[in-house]
Tab-separated table of C-alpha atoms and ligand atoms in Angstrom:
chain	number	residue	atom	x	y	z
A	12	UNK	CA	17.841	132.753	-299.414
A	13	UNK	CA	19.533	131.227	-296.505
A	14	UNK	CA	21.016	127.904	-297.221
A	15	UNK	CA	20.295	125.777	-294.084
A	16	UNK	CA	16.814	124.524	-293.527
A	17	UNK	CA	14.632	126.162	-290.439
A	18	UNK	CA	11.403	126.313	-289.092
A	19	UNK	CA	10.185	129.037	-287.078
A	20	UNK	CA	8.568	128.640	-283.772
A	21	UNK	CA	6.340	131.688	-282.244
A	22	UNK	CA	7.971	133.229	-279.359
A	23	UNK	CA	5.362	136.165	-278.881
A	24	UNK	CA	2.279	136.475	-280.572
A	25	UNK	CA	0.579	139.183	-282.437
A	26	UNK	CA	-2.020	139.356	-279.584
A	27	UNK	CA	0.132	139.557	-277.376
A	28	UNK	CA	2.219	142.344	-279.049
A	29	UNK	CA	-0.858	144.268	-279.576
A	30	UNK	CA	-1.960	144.429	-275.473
A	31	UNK	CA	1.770	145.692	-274.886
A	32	UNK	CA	1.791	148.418	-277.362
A	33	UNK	CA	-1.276	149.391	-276.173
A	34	UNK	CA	0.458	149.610	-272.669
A	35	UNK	CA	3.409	151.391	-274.019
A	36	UNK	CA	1.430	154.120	-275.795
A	37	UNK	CA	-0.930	154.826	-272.215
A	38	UNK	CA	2.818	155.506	-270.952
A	39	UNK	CA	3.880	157.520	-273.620
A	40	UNK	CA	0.860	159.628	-274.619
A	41	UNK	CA	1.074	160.577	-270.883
A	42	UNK	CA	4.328	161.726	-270.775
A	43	UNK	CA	3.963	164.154	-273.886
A	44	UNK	CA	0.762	164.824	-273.368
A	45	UNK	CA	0.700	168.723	-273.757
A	46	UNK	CA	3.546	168.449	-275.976
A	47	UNK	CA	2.780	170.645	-279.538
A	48	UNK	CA	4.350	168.161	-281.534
A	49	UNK	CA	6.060	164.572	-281.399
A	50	UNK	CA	8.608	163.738	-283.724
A	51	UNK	CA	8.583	159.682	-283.966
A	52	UNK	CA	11.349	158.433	-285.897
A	53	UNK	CA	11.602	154.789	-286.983
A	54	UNK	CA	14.770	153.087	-287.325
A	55	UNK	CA	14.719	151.410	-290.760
A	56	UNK	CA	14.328	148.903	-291.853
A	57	UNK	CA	13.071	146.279	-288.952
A	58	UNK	CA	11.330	149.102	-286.748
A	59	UNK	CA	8.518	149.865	-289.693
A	60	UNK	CA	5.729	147.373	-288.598
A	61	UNK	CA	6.453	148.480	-285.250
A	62	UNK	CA	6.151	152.436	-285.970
A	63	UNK	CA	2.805	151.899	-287.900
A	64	UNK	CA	0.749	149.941	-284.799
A	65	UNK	CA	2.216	152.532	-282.568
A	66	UNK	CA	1.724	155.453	-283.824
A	67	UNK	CA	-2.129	154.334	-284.124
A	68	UNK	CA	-2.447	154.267	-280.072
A	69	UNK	CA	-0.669	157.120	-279.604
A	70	UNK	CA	-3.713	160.327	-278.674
A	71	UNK	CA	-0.526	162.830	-279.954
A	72	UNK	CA	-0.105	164.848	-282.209
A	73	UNK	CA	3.034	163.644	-284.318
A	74	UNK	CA	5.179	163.338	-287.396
A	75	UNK	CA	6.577	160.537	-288.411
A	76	UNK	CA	10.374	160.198	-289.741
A	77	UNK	CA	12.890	157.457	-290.681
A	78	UNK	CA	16.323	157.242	-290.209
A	79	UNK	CA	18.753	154.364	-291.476
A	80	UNK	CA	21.999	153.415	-289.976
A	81	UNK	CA	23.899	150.368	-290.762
A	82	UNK	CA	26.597	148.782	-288.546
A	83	UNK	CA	29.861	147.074	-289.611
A	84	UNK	CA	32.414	145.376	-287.649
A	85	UNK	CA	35.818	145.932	-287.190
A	86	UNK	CA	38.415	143.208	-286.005
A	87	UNK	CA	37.799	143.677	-282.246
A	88	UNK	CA	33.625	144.116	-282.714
A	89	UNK	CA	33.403	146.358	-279.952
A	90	UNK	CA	34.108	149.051	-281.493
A	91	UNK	CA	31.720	148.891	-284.346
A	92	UNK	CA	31.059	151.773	-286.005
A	93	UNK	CA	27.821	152.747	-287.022
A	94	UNK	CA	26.901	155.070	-290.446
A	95	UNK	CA	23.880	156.986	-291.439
A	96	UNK	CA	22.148	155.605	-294.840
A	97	UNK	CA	19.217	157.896	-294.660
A	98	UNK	CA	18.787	161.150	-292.110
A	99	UNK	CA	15.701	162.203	-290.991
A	100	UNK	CA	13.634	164.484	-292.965
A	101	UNK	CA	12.818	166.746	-290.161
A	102	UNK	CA	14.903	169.397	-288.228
A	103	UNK	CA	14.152	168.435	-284.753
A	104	UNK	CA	16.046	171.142	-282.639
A	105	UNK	CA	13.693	172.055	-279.947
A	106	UNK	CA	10.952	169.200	-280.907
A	107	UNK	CA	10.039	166.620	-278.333
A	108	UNK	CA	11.608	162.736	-280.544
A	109	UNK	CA	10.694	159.201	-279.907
A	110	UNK	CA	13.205	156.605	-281.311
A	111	UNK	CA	11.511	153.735	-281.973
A	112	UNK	CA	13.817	150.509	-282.499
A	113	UNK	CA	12.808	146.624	-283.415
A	114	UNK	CA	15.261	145.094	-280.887
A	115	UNK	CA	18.668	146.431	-278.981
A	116	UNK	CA	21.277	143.817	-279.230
A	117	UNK	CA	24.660	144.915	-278.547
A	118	UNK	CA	23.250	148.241	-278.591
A	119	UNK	CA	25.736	150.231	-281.114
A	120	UNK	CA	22.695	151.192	-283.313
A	121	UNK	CA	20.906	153.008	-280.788
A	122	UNK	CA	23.155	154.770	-278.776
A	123	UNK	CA	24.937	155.925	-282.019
A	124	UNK	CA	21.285	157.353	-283.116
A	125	UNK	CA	20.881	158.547	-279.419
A	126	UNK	CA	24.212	160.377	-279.292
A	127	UNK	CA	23.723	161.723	-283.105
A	128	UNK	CA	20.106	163.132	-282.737
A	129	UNK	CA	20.922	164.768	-278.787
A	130	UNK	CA	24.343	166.281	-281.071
A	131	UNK	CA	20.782	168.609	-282.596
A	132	UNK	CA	19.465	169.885	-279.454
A	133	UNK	CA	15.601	168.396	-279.463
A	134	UNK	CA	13.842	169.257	-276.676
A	135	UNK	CA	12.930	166.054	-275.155
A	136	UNK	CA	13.986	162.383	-276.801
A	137	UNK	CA	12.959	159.058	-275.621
A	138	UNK	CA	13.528	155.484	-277.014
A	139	UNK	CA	11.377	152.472	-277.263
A	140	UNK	CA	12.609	149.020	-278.116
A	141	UNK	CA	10.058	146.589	-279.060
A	142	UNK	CA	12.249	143.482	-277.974
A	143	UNK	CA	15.689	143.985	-275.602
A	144	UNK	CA	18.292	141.541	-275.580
A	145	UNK	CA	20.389	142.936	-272.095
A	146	UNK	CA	22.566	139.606	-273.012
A	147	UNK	CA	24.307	140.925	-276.012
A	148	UNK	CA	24.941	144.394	-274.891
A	149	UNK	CA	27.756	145.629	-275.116
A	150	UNK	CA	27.611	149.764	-275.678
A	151	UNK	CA	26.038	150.920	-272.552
A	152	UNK	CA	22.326	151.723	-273.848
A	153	UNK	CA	19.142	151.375	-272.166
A	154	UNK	CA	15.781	152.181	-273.950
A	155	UNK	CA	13.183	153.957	-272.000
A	156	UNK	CA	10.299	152.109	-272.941
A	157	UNK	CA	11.348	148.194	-273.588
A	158	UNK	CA	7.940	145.412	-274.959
A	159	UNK	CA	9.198	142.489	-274.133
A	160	UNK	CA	13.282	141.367	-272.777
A	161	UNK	CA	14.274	138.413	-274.580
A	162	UNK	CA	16.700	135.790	-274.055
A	163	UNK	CA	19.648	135.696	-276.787
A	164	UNK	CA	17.689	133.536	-279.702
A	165	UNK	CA	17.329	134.375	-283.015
A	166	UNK	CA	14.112	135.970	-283.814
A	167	UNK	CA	12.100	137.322	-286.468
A	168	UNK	CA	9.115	138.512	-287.774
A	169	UNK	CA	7.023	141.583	-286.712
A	170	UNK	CA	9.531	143.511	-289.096
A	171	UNK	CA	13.036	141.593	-287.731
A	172	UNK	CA	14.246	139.550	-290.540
A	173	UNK	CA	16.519	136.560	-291.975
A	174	UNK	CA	18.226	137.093	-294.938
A	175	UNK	CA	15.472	139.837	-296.030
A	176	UNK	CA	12.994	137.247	-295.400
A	177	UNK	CA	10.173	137.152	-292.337
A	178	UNK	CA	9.979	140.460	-292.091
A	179	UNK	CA	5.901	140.098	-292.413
A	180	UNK	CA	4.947	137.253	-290.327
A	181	UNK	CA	2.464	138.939	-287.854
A	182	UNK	CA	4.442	137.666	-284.683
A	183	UNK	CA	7.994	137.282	-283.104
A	184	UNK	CA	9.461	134.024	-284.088
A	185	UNK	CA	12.424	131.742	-282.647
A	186	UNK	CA	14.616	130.626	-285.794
A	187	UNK	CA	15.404	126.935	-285.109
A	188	UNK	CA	17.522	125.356	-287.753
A	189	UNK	CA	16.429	121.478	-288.553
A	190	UNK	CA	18.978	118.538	-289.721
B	23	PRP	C1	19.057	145.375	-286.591
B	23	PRP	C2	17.895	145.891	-285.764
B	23	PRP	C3	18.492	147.028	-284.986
B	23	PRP	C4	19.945	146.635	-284.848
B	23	PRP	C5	20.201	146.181	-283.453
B	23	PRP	O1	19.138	146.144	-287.734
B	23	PRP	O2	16.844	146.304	-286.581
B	23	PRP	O3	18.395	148.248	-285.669
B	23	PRP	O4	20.198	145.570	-285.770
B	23	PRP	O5	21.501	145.724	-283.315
B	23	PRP	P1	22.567	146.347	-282.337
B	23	PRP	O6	21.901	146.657	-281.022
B	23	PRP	O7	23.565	145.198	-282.203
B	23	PRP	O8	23.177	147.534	-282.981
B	23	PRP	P2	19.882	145.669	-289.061
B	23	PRP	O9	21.228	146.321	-289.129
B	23	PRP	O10	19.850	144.169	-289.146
B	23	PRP	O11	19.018	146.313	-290.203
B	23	PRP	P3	17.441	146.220	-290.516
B	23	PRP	O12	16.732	146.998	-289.433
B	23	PRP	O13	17.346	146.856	-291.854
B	23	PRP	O14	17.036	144.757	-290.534
């Protein structure tokens, strides 16, 4: 439970959110359409609410997977290394992949994932990012499909959390801390 007292102020709502991913998934249902199957695999944890409403707009035929990676830092922080909780399920040499992150920040976590899943041959793999911060990057990473870019504030909801918590408020929030 986080110690210092906070409200949270909406930043995007869930209407909003919703007309986007609809957007998004005209874009990417059109480029794979044809494709046999698409492999979408969620980032865990934050990416889950994400994954579920898009998956529902997307006129593909898919699987969904999961994948967990952690980050830690080291003295310097730029060169944080990045480790694999869970792997995917799937074998995905050959299959056309969609990434699907909650937000790029510094960007380790997805071009780790980017350079570890291209390491198994797939045929085709994209990325979406629901929220980009280009602020905090620091690996060199660029999603292909980005909802909304973001200044650097501290956000939650729509999956993102603080502390565990917020994870199921229904839109993107603005953490401000109160005396
Ligand atoms: C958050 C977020 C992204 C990652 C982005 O995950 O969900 O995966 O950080 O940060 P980066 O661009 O600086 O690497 P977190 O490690 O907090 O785990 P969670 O998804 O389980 O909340």
């Amino acid at each position: 439970m986080p110690k210092r007292p906070y409200v949270i102020d909406e930043l995007i709502s869930a209407k909003t959110i919703a007309a986007r991913i609809e957007e998004l998934s005209r874009d990417i249902t059109a480029e794979f359409h044809g494709t046999d199957k698409l492999v979408v695999v969620g980032l865990l944890r934050g990416s889950f609410v994400f994954i579920a409403d898009l998956v529902r707009e997307l006129d593909l035929p898919i699987e969904v997977d999961f994948i967990e990676a952690s980050s830690y830092g080291d003295s310097t922080e730029s060169s944080r290394e990045v480790r694999i909780l869970k792997d995917l399920r799937s074998a995905i040499e050959g299959m056309d992949v969609l990434v699907v992150e909650d937000i790029v920040d510094t960007g380790f976590t997805l071009s780790h994932v980017i350079k570890l899943l291209k390491s198994r041959k797939p045929a085709r793999l994209r990325t979406i990012a629901l929220l980009d911060k280009p602020s905090r990057r620091e690996a060199p990473v660029q999603a292909d499909w980005i909802g909304f870019e973001i200044p650097d504030e501290f956000v939650v909801g729509y999956g993102i959390d603080f502390a565990q918590r917020n994870r199921n408020l229904p839109f993107i929030g603005k953490v401000r801390f109160t005396p």
